[in-house]
Coordinates of C-alpha atoms in Angstrom, one line a residue:
M1 CA -15.8 -1.4 19.5
A2 CA -14.8 2.0 21.0
D3 CA -11.7 2.1 18.9
S4 CA -13.6 1.7 15.7
I5 CA -16.1 4.5 16.6
R6 CA -13.6 7.0 18.1
D7 CA -12.2 8.4 14.9
T8 CA -15.5 8.7 13.1
A9 CA -17.8 11.7 13.0
L10 CA -20.1 10.0 15.5
G11 CA -17.1 9.4 17.8
A12 CA -16.1 13.1 17.6
F13 CA -19.7 14.1 18.5
I14 CA -19.8 11.7 21.5
R15 CA -16.4 13.0 22.7
L16 CA -17.7 16.6 22.3
V17 CA -20.9 16.1 24.3
S18 CA -19.1 14.1 27.0
N19 CA -16.2 16.5 27.3
K20 CA -13.8 13.8 26.2
K21 CA -14.8 11.5 29.0
L22 CA -16.0 8.8 26.6
L23 CA -14.1 7.2 23.7
R24 CA -10.8 8.4 25.0
F25 CA -7.6 8.1 23.0
P26 CA -4.7 6.2 24.8
E27 CA -2.9 9.5 25.6
E28 CA -6.0 10.6 27.5
E29 CA -6.2 7.5 29.8
P30 CA -4.8 7.8 33.3
G31 CA -1.3 6.4 33.7
F32 CA -0.4 6.5 30.0
E33 CA 3.3 6.2 29.3
L34 CA 5.1 7.0 26.1
P35 CA 5.8 3.6 24.6
W36 CA 9.4 4.2 23.8
E37 CA 10.1 5.6 27.3
A38 CA 8.2 2.6 28.8
E39 CA 10.7 0.4 27.0
G40 CA 13.6 2.5 28.1
A41 CA 14.7 3.2 24.6
G42 CA 14.9 7.0 24.6
V43 CA 14.8 8.9 21.3
A44 CA 16.9 8.4 18.2
S45 CA 19.2 11.3 17.3
A46 CA 19.3 12.6 13.8
P47 CA 22.7 13.6 12.3
A48 CA 22.9 15.5 9.0
A49 CA 22.0 13.3 6.1
S50 CA 24.6 12.4 3.5
P51 CA 24.2 13.7 -0.1
T52 CA 23.2 10.2 -1.2
D53 CA 20.4 10.1 1.4
Q54 CA 19.3 13.6 0.5
E55 CA 19.0 12.5 -3.2
N56 CA 16.9 9.5 -2.3
R57 CA 14.5 11.2 0.0
S58 CA 11.2 12.8 -0.9
P59 CA 11.0 16.6 -1.4
T60 CA 8.9 16.8 1.8
A61 CA 11.5 15.2 3.9
A62 CA 14.6 16.4 2.2
G63 CA 16.6 19.1 3.8
K64 CA 15.1 18.7 7.3
D65 CA 17.8 16.5 8.8
K66 CA 15.5 13.8 10.1
E67 CA 17.6 10.7 9.2
V68 CA 18.0 8.4 12.2
E69 CA 21.1 6.8 13.4
A70 CA 21.8 4.5 16.3
D71 CA 23.2 6.2 19.4
S72 CA 26.9 5.2 19.7
T73 CA 26.4 4.7 23.4
S74 CA 23.4 2.4 23.2
D75 CA 23.4 -1.4 22.6
E76 CA 21.6 -0.9 19.3
Q77 CA 23.1 -2.7 16.3
P78 CA 22.4 -2.2 12.6
I79 CA 21.1 -5.1 10.7
K80 CA 23.6 -7.1 8.7
E81 CA 23.1 -8.9 5.5
T82 CA 23.3 -12.2 7.3
D83 CA 20.2 -11.3 9.3
V84 CA 18.1 -12.0 6.2
E85 CA 17.8 -15.6 7.3
K86 CA 15.9 -14.4 10.4
L87 CA 13.1 -13.2 8.1
S88 CA 12.0 -16.7 7.4
P89 CA 9.3 -18.0 9.8
H90 CA 10.4 -21.6 9.1
N91 CA 13.4 -21.3 11.5
G92 CA 11.2 -20.7 14.5
S93 CA 11.9 -17.0 14.8
P94 CA 9.2 -14.5 13.9
L95 CA 9.8 -11.9 11.3
K96 CA 11.7 -9.1 12.9
R97 CA 14.1 -7.6 10.3
V98 CA 13.5 -5.2 7.6
P99 CA 15.1 -4.9 4.1
S100 CA 16.7 -1.8 2.8
R101 CA 15.2 0.6 0.4
R102 CA 17.3 -0.6 -2.6
L103 CA 14.6 -3.0 -3.9
Q104 CA 14.1 -3.7 -7.6
R105 CA 11.0 -5.9 -7.2
I106 CA 8.2 -5.0 -4.9
T107 CA 5.2 -6.7 -3.5
S108 CA 2.6 -5.7 -0.9
S109 CA -0.6 -6.8 0.6
T110 CA -4.0 -5.6 1.8
Q111 CA -4.7 -8.6 4.0
H112 CA -4.9 -8.6 7.8
L113 CA -1.8 -7.3 9.4
T114 CA -1.3 -10.4 11.6
R115 CA -0.9 -12.8 8.8
E116 CA 2.4 -14.4 7.7
P117 CA 4.0 -13.0 4.4
T118 CA 3.0 -14.8 1.3
D119 CA 5.6 -16.9 -0.6
V120 CA 6.1 -14.2 -3.1
E121 CA 6.6 -11.5 -0.4
R122 CA 9.0 -13.8 1.5
A123 CA 11.0 -14.4 -1.6
E124 CA 11.2 -10.7 -2.3
I125 CA 12.4 -10.0 1.2
E126 CA 15.0 -12.8 1.0
K127 CA 16.3 -11.5 -2.4
V128 CA 17.3 -8.2 -0.8
G129 CA 21.1 -7.9 -0.7
S130 CA 21.6 -4.7 1.3
L131 CA 20.0 -3.8 4.7
G132 CA 20.1 -0.8 6.9
R133 CA 16.9 1.4 6.7
M134 CA 16.2 0.6 10.4
T135 CA 17.9 -0.6 13.5
T136 CA 16.8 -2.7 16.4
Q137 CA 17.4 -2.4 20.1
G138 CA 16.7 -5.2 22.6
T139 CA 14.9 -4.2 25.8
S140 CA 13.5 -6.0 28.8
G141 CA 10.0 -5.6 27.4
G142 CA 10.8 -6.6 23.8
S143 CA 12.3 -5.0 20.6
V144 CA 12.4 -1.3 19.8
I145 CA 13.1 -0.2 16.2
S146 CA 14.4 3.1 14.8
R147 CA 13.1 3.9 11.3
H148 CA 15.2 6.0 9.0
S149 CA 12.3 6.9 6.9
T150 CA 8.5 6.4 6.9
R151 CA 5.8 6.1 4.4
E152 CA 4.4 9.5 5.4
Q153 CA 7.8 11.1 4.5
T154 CA 7.8 9.8 1.0
T155 CA 6.1 11.0 -2.2
P156 CA 3.1 9.0 -3.5
Y157 CA 3.5 6.9 -6.6
T158 CA 7.3 6.7 -6.3
L159 CA 9.8 3.8 -6.1
E160 CA 10.8 5.1 -2.6
R161 CA 7.3 4.8 -1.2
H162 CA 7.0 1.4 -2.9
E163 CA 10.1 0.1 -1.1
I164 CA 9.1 1.6 2.3
E165 CA 5.7 -0.1 2.1
L166 CA 7.4 -3.5 1.7
E167 CA 9.7 -2.7 4.7
E168 CA 6.8 -1.8 6.8
L169 CA 4.9 -4.9 5.8
A170 CA 7.8 -7.0 7.1
Q171 CA 8.0 -4.9 10.3
R172 CA 4.3 -5.3 11.2
Q173 CA 4.6 -9.1 11.4
E174 CA 5.5 -8.6 15.1
S175 CA 4.5 -5.7 17.3
N176 CA 7.6 -3.7 18.0
V177 CA 7.8 -0.2 19.6
I178 CA 8.9 2.5 17.2
K179 CA 11.5 4.9 18.5
P180 CA 10.6 8.4 17.2
Q181 CA 13.1 10.4 15.2
K182 CA 14.7 13.5 16.6
T183 CA 15.8 16.4 14.4
S184 CA 18.9 18.4 14.7
D185 CA 17.0 21.3 16.3
G186 CA 15.6 19.0 19.0
I187 CA 12.1 18.3 17.6
I188 CA 10.8 14.8 18.3
L189 CA 8.8 13.6 15.3
I190 CA 5.8 11.7 16.5
D191 CA 5.3 8.5 14.6
W192 CA 3.1 5.4 15.1
Y193 CA 3.7 3.8 18.5
T194 CA 4.2 0.3 17.2
T195 CA 4.7 -1.4 13.9
D196 CA 1.2 -2.7 14.0
D197 CA -0.4 0.5 15.4
P198 CA -4.1 0.1 14.8
E199 CA -4.5 3.9 14.2
N200 CA -2.3 3.6 11.1
P201 CA -4.7 3.3 8.1
Q202 CA -2.2 1.0 6.4
N203 CA -2.7 -1.4 9.3
F204 CA -6.5 -1.5 9.1
S205 CA -7.8 -5.1 8.9
F206 CA -9.0 -6.2 5.5
G207 CA -12.5 -6.0 6.8
K208 CA -12.1 -2.4 7.9
K209 CA -10.5 -1.5 4.6
L210 CA -13.5 -3.0 2.8
Q211 CA -15.8 -1.0 5.0
V212 CA -14.1 2.2 4.2
C213 CA -14.1 1.4 0.5
A214 CA -17.8 0.5 0.6
V215 CA -18.7 3.9 2.2
I216 CA -16.6 5.9 -0.3
I217 CA -18.0 3.9 -3.3
L218 CA -21.7 4.3 -2.1
Y219 CA -21.0 8.0 -1.6
T220 CA -19.5 8.4 -5.0
F221 CA -22.3 6.4 -6.7
A222 CA -25.0 8.6 -5.0
V223 CA -23.4 11.9 -6.1
Y224 CA -22.8 10.8 -9.7
C225 CA -26.2 9.1 -10.0
A226 CA -27.8 12.4 -8.9
S227 CA -26.5 14.1 -12.0
S228 CA -28.3 12.0 -14.6
I229 CA -31.3 11.0 -12.4
Y230 CA -32.7 14.4 -13.5
T231 CA -32.8 13.7 -17.2
P232 CA -36.2 11.8 -17.3
S233 CA -37.7 15.0 -15.7
E234 CA -36.6 17.3 -18.5
Q235 CA -40.0 17.0 -20.3
G236 CA -41.8 18.0 -17.1
V237 CA -39.4 20.9 -16.5
M238 CA -40.2 22.1 -20.0
E239 CA -43.9 22.1 -19.3
K240 CA -43.7 23.5 -15.8
F241 CA -41.4 26.5 -16.6
N242 CA -42.3 26.9 -20.3
V243 CA -38.7 26.5 -21.5
G244 CA -37.2 24.6 -24.5
Q245 CA -35.2 21.4 -24.5
S246 CA -31.8 23.2 -24.4
K247 CA -32.7 25.1 -21.3
A248 CA -34.3 22.1 -19.6
S249 CA -31.1 20.2 -20.1
L250 CA -29.2 22.9 -18.1
G251 CA -30.3 21.1 -15.0
L252 CA -27.9 18.4 -15.8
S253 CA -25.2 20.7 -17.1
M254 CA -25.2 22.9 -14.0
Y255 CA -24.9 19.9 -11.7
V256 CA -21.9 18.6 -13.7
L257 CA -20.3 22.0 -13.7
G258 CA -20.7 22.2 -9.9
Y259 CA -18.9 18.9 -9.2
G260 CA -16.3 19.8 -11.8
V261 CA -15.5 23.1 -10.1
G262 CA -15.7 21.8 -6.5
P263 CA -12.4 19.9 -6.6
L264 CA -10.5 23.1 -7.1
L265 CA -11.5 23.9 -3.5
F266 CA -12.0 20.6 -1.8
S267 CA -8.9 18.8 -3.2
P268 CA -6.3 21.1 -1.7
L269 CA -8.4 21.5 1.5
S270 CA -8.3 17.8 2.2
E271 CA -4.4 17.8 1.9
I272 CA -4.1 20.3 4.8
P273 CA -3.1 18.1 7.8
R274 CA -5.3 20.1 10.2
V275 CA -8.3 19.4 8.1
G276 CA -7.9 15.8 6.9
R277 CA -10.2 13.8 4.7
L278 CA -13.2 13.1 7.0
W279 CA -14.6 16.6 7.8
P280 CA -14.7 17.9 4.2
Y281 CA -16.7 14.7 3.4
I282 CA -19.1 15.2 6.3
A283 CA -19.7 18.9 6.0
S284 CA -20.1 19.0 2.2
F285 CA -22.2 15.8 1.9
G286 CA -24.4 17.0 4.8
L287 CA -25.1 20.1 2.8
F288 CA -25.7 18.0 -0.3
V289 CA -28.5 16.1 1.5
I290 CA -30.0 19.3 2.9
L291 CA -30.0 21.0 -0.6
A292 CA -31.8 18.0 -2.1
V293 CA -35.0 19.2 -0.3
P294 CA -35.3 22.7 -1.7
T295 CA -34.2 21.4 -5.1
A296 CA -37.2 19.1 -5.2
L297 CA -39.5 21.8 -4.0
V298 CA -38.2 24.8 -6.0
D299 CA -40.9 26.6 -8.0
N300 CA -38.9 28.8 -10.4
Y301 CA -36.5 27.9 -13.2
A302 CA -33.6 30.1 -12.1
G303 CA -33.8 28.6 -8.6
L304 CA -33.7 25.1 -10.0
L305 CA -30.5 25.8 -11.9
V306 CA -28.8 27.5 -8.9
L307 CA -29.7 24.7 -6.6
R308 CA -28.5 22.0 -9.0
F309 CA -25.2 23.8 -9.3
L310 CA -24.8 24.0 -5.5
T311 CA -25.8 20.4 -5.0
G312 CA -23.2 19.3 -7.5
F313 CA -20.6 21.5 -5.9
M314 CA -21.2 20.1 -2.5
G315 CA -21.0 16.5 -3.8
S316 CA -17.6 17.1 -5.5
P317 CA -15.3 15.9 -2.6
C318 CA -16.0 12.3 -3.7
L319 CA -14.3 13.3 -7.0
A320 CA -11.7 15.4 -5.3
T321 CA -10.7 13.1 -2.5
G322 CA -12.1 9.6 -3.1
G323 CA -9.0 8.4 -4.8
A324 CA -6.8 9.9 -2.1
S325 CA -8.8 8.0 0.6
M326 CA -8.1 4.8 -1.3
G327 CA -4.4 5.6 -1.4
D328 CA -4.5 6.1 2.4
I329 CA -5.4 2.5 3.1
F330 CA -4.0 0.5 0.2
S331 CA -0.3 0.0 -0.7
F332 CA 1.0 1.2 -4.1
L333 CA 0.8 -2.2 -5.7
K334 CA -2.8 -2.9 -4.6
L335 CA -4.2 0.6 -5.0
P336 CA -5.2 0.1 -8.7
Y337 CA -7.8 -2.5 -7.6
G338 CA -9.4 0.0 -5.2
L339 CA -9.3 2.8 -7.7
A340 CA -10.9 0.6 -10.4
I341 CA -13.9 -0.2 -8.2
W342 CA -14.2 3.5 -7.1
T343 CA -14.0 4.6 -10.7
A344 CA -16.7 2.1 -11.6
A345 CA -19.0 3.8 -9.1
A346 CA -18.4 7.2 -10.8
F347 CA -18.8 5.7 -14.2
C348 CA -21.9 3.7 -13.6
G349 CA -23.6 6.2 -11.4
P350 CA -24.8 8.5 -14.2
A351 CA -25.7 5.4 -16.3
L352 CA -28.1 4.1 -13.6
G353 CA -29.7 7.4 -12.8
P354 CA -32.2 7.3 -15.6
V355 CA -32.9 3.6 -14.8
L356 CA -33.9 4.5 -11.2
S357 CA -36.1 7.5 -12.1
G358 CA -37.5 6.7 -15.5
F359 CA -40.6 4.8 -14.6
A360 CA -41.1 6.8 -11.4
V361 CA -41.3 10.1 -13.3
M362 CA -43.9 8.6 -15.6
A363 CA -46.1 7.6 -12.7
K364 CA -45.4 10.4 -10.1
G365 CA -44.2 13.4 -12.0
W366 CA -41.0 15.2 -12.7
R367 CA -40.2 16.2 -9.1
W368 CA -40.0 12.5 -8.2
S369 CA -36.5 12.1 -9.6
L370 CA -35.2 14.9 -7.4
W371 CA -36.8 13.4 -4.3
E372 CA -35.0 10.2 -5.1
V373 CA -31.7 12.1 -4.7
L374 CA -32.6 12.7 -1.1
W375 CA -33.8 9.2 -0.5
M376 CA -30.6 7.8 -1.9
S377 CA -28.1 10.2 -0.3
G378 CA -29.6 10.4 3.1
P379 CA -28.9 6.8 4.2
V380 CA -25.4 7.0 2.7
F381 CA -24.7 10.1 4.7
L382 CA -25.9 8.4 7.9
L383 CA -23.6 5.4 7.1
M384 CA -20.7 7.8 6.5
F385 CA -21.4 9.7 9.8
L386 CA -21.5 6.5 11.8
T387 CA -18.7 4.4 10.3
L388 CA -16.2 6.3 8.1
P389 CA -13.0 6.9 10.0
E390 CA -10.3 9.5 9.3
T391 CA -7.8 8.0 6.9
S392 CA -5.2 10.8 6.5
A393 CA -2.1 9.7 8.3
S394 CA -0.9 13.3 8.4
N395 CA -4.0 14.4 10.3
I396 CA -4.0 11.4 12.6
L397 CA -0.4 12.0 13.6
L398 CA -0.9 15.7 14.0
R399 CA -3.7 15.2 16.4
R400 CA -1.6 12.6 18.3
A401 CA 1.2 15.1 18.6
Q402 CA -1.3 17.7 20.0
R403 CA -2.5 15.3 22.6
L404 CA 1.0 14.3 23.6
R405 CA 2.0 18.0 24.0
K406 CA -0.9 18.5 26.3
L407 CA 0.0 15.4 28.3
T408 CA 3.7 16.0 28.7
G409 CA 3.9 19.8 28.4
N410 CA 6.8 19.2 25.9
P411 CA 6.4 21.7 22.9
M412 CA 9.1 19.8 21.0
L413 CA 6.7 16.9 20.2
K414 CA 5.5 17.5 16.7
S415 CA 4.4 15.5 13.7
Q416 CA 6.2 15.8 10.3
S417 CA 3.0 17.2 8.7
E418 CA 2.8 19.9 11.4
I419 CA 6.3 21.0 10.6
D420 CA 5.7 21.0 6.8
Q421 CA 2.4 22.9 7.2
G422 CA 4.1 25.5 9.4
S423 CA 6.6 26.3 6.7
K424 CA 3.9 26.9 4.1
T425 CA 2.4 30.3 3.1
F426 CA -0.9 31.0 1.5
N427 CA 0.8 31.7 -1.8
S428 CA 2.7 28.4 -1.7
V429 CA -0.6 26.5 -1.0
V430 CA -2.3 28.2 -4.0
I431 CA 0.6 27.5 -6.3
E432 CA 0.9 23.8 -5.3
S433 CA -2.8 23.2 -5.4
L434 CA -4.0 25.2 -8.4
W435 CA -1.0 26.3 -10.5
R436 CA 1.2 23.2 -10.2
P437 CA -1.3 20.8 -11.8
M438 CA -1.8 23.2 -14.7
Q439 CA 1.9 23.5 -15.1
I440 CA 2.4 19.8 -15.2
T441 CA -0.4 19.4 -17.7
F442 CA 1.0 21.9 -20.2
Q443 CA 4.6 20.9 -19.8
D444 CA 4.1 17.1 -20.1
P445 CA 2.6 16.2 -23.5
S446 CA 1.4 12.8 -22.4
I447 CA -0.5 14.2 -19.4
F448 CA -1.9 17.0 -21.5
F449 CA -3.1 14.6 -24.2
I450 CA -4.7 12.2 -21.6
N451 CA -6.4 15.1 -19.8
L452 CA -7.7 16.5 -23.0
Y453 CA -9.0 13.2 -24.3
S454 CA -10.6 12.3 -21.0
A455 CA -12.3 15.7 -20.9
Y456 CA -13.6 15.1 -24.4
L457 CA -14.9 11.7 -23.5
Y458 CA -16.5 12.7 -20.2
G459 CA -17.6 16.3 -20.9
K460 CA -21.1 17.8 -21.2
V461 CA -22.6 20.4 -23.5
C462 CA -26.2 21.4 -24.1
P463 CA -27.9 20.1 -27.2
L464 CA -28.6 22.7 -29.9
H465 CA -30.3 20.4 -32.4
N466 CA -33.2 17.9 -32.6
D467 CA -31.2 15.7 -35.0
P468 CA -29.2 13.1 -33.1
S469 CA -26.6 12.8 -35.8
Q470 CA -25.8 16.6 -35.5
L471 CA -25.7 16.2 -31.7
L472 CA -23.1 13.4 -31.9
T473 CA -21.1 15.3 -34.5
S474 CA -20.9 18.3 -32.2
T475 CA -20.0 16.5 -29.0
G476 CA -19.4 12.7 -29.2
I477 CA -18.8 12.3 -25.4
Y478 CA -20.2 10.4 -22.4
Y479 CA -22.8 12.9 -21.1
S480 CA -24.2 13.5 -24.6
F481 CA -25.8 10.1 -24.3
F482 CA -28.3 11.5 -21.8
E483 CA -29.5 14.0 -24.4
A484 CA -29.1 11.7 -27.5
F485 CA -30.9 8.6 -26.1
P486 CA -34.3 10.3 -26.0
L487 CA -33.9 11.5 -29.6
V488 CA -33.0 8.0 -30.7
Y489 CA -35.0 5.6 -28.6
I490 CA -38.1 7.7 -28.0
N491 CA -38.3 9.6 -31.3
I492 CA -37.1 6.8 -33.6
Y493 CA -37.9 3.5 -31.8
G494 CA -40.9 4.6 -29.8
F495 CA -39.7 3.8 -26.3
N496 CA -41.3 5.4 -23.3
I497 CA -39.3 7.2 -20.7
G498 CA -38.9 4.1 -18.5
E499 CA -37.8 1.9 -21.4
Q500 CA -35.4 4.5 -22.6
G501 CA -33.8 4.6 -19.1
A502 CA -33.3 0.8 -19.3
V503 CA -31.0 1.3 -22.4
F504 CA -28.4 2.8 -20.0
L505 CA -27.8 -0.6 -18.6
C506 CA -25.6 -1.2 -21.6
I507 CA -23.1 1.2 -20.0
L508 CA -23.1 -0.9 -16.9
V509 CA -22.3 -4.0 -19.0
G510 CA -19.4 -2.1 -20.6
C511 CA -18.2 -1.0 -17.2
V512 CA -18.2 -4.6 -15.8
L513 CA -16.2 -5.8 -18.8
G514 CA -13.8 -2.9 -18.3
I515 CA -13.3 -3.8 -14.6
A516 CA -12.6 -7.4 -15.4
T517 CA -10.1 -6.5 -18.2
Y518 CA -8.3 -3.9 -16.2
C519 CA -8.0 -5.9 -13.0
G520 CA -6.9 -8.9 -15.0
Y521 CA -4.2 -6.7 -16.7
I522 CA -2.9 -5.6 -13.3
Y523 CA -3.0 -9.1 -11.7
Y524 CA -1.6 -11.2 -14.5
Y525 CA 0.7 -8.7 -16.2
L526 CA 1.6 -5.5 -14.3
E527 CA 2.3 -7.0 -10.9
P528 CA 4.5 -9.9 -12.2
D529 CA 6.3 -7.4 -14.5
I530 CA 7.1 -5.1 -11.5
M531 CA 8.3 -8.0 -9.5
K532 CA 10.5 -9.1 -12.4
H533 CA 11.8 -5.8 -13.8
G534 CA 11.1 -3.3 -11.0
M535 CA 9.3 0.0 -11.5
R536 CA 8.9 1.2 -15.0
P537 CA 8.0 4.7 -16.2
Q538 CA 4.4 5.7 -15.4
E539 CA 3.6 5.8 -19.1
H540 CA 4.0 2.0 -19.1
R541 CA 0.5 1.9 -17.5
L542 CA -1.0 3.5 -20.5
V543 CA -0.3 0.5 -22.8
P544 CA -3.8 -1.0 -22.5
G545 CA -5.3 2.3 -23.6
C546 CA -3.4 2.1 -26.9
F547 CA -5.5 -0.9 -27.8
F548 CA -8.8 -0.1 -26.2
V549 CA -8.9 3.4 -27.6
L550 CA -9.9 1.7 -30.9
L551 CA -13.3 0.7 -29.3
L552 CA -14.3 4.3 -28.9
P553 CA -14.7 5.3 -32.6
V554 CA -16.0 1.9 -33.4
G555 CA -18.7 2.1 -30.8
M556 CA -19.7 5.7 -31.7
F557 CA -19.8 4.8 -35.4
L558 CA -22.0 1.8 -34.7
F559 CA -24.4 3.8 -32.6
G560 CA -24.7 6.7 -35.0
W561 CA -24.9 4.7 -38.2
T562 CA -27.5 2.2 -37.0
A563 CA -29.8 4.6 -35.2
R564 CA -32.7 4.3 -37.7
E565 CA -36.0 2.5 -37.9
D566 CA -34.9 -0.2 -40.4
I567 CA -32.2 -1.5 -38.0
H568 CA -33.0 -3.2 -34.7
W569 CA -32.3 -1.0 -31.7
I570 CA -30.0 -3.6 -30.1
V571 CA -27.3 -2.9 -32.6
S572 CA -26.9 0.7 -31.5
V573 CA -27.0 -0.4 -27.9
I574 CA -24.0 -2.7 -28.6
G575 CA -22.2 0.2 -30.0
I576 CA -22.7 2.2 -26.8
G577 CA -21.5 -0.8 -24.8
L578 CA -18.3 -1.1 -26.8
F579 CA -17.7 2.6 -26.4
C580 CA -18.1 2.4 -22.6
Y581 CA -15.9 -0.7 -22.4
G582 CA -13.0 1.1 -24.1
A583 CA -13.6 4.4 -22.2
F584 CA -13.5 2.7 -18.8
V585 CA -10.2 0.9 -19.6
L586 CA -8.7 4.1 -21.0

């Protein structure tokens, strides 16, 4: 229980008020010994890497001379190809050996770390024909392994990371001590203590991974729902502040602008190892909850717009970092499932906002929708504060290195992220975080087109007309629905505000169909294809979009063409559902 609380915001608060006497980390307990020294294994030396190794390593790790090699004076032996047999649990020997990085077919898992490999995973391991990414050393207390490369030293979404994840999956079938790497300048790189180290987010149990996912998804839903939950209140804003429809809709536009701008700050901030993922979430979402109070009480139009912008800005870390948090705990092959559910929360949140506030605004007034933001986000923040752990491996290992330096007095104990961060300047951080994404966007036509098309689908502009056909001609994107629906379903079909909000449920239906289709594509096609043919270019993942993109103009045409009194309203609703189905898959 203490271990599950210690790395949360609640755990940090308890440690602060108790002066670190409660919820201690292992390094803070009396009598703690470094695991590799307790096993008598020493530290692995690091000779200069060969040109081939340098070519295969990630940009972060390359050039730092951190490849590990067995000490010639030790009894450590490299794994031979014949040792592959020992990977099979059927011969009575537990899984101890690890395949090399030269894999062409990859599998991974998000199940509990103590399980046996699946038949597919075992087959993949046994097909490997070349071994040598790690070495083992027998000791009186058990096995000690030296890892030549780790997941944290690889670049996300690459073949190298994919292969390392499979190796580490095989390693964690038995708890073996990991001997840290030692660089040519004497720095000892702090790694996970054991192959099944519970502090490693990749080693979280399946239940804990679901818990982290649930918190991030609820957080994302609350922030995105707070954008459109305001729209049923626009008529009340017009009457209260004596403004027109266009100005009243700015309450939605300013919020969306806020959480669109926020990632420019919070995304690079969360990648700084000393900061991590957790505290940007806690600090910003705490302010989000606080700002919900004056937003519901504000008594002037300008103040309403400013507060809506600030609220959106403080909610933006879910957009900036939510996907990265999923990547922290899931392997490359299983990550699409987590991202699909997280994306669904962002996609359905705005759709359900009017549903939640429509009837309430009719009965209680326009401020009621803004109070609902507080009632929805407050419990989510409390859940986040109590249960969400830090998931950034760079941050976890950096703090571990700091504790070990304090314990041993050895300044040479450092994490890889600490070294990388020390070599960065402010200019390099700005370039990598702000300029580099723009450079990639404009230099890669496929990325530029996808970004442009996604912005077109999901953007937001203020309506300038009372004619819904003119509105759709000028925008034709997701957030225009929140301005077009009142013009269609209230003005044409005579719905009230609550009934009009219920129309947004068609977006939820389209989203559910999109999840089922996308996850089915991953499970039945993409995973088997990767196992059979290996990693393909990233553009291969865009294949479904080439087909489902056709649903977008079909859905929009159906909605715009049938939005008239002589055609039943359900036809236009089906058009919106088709649009959202295609947009989600895309």
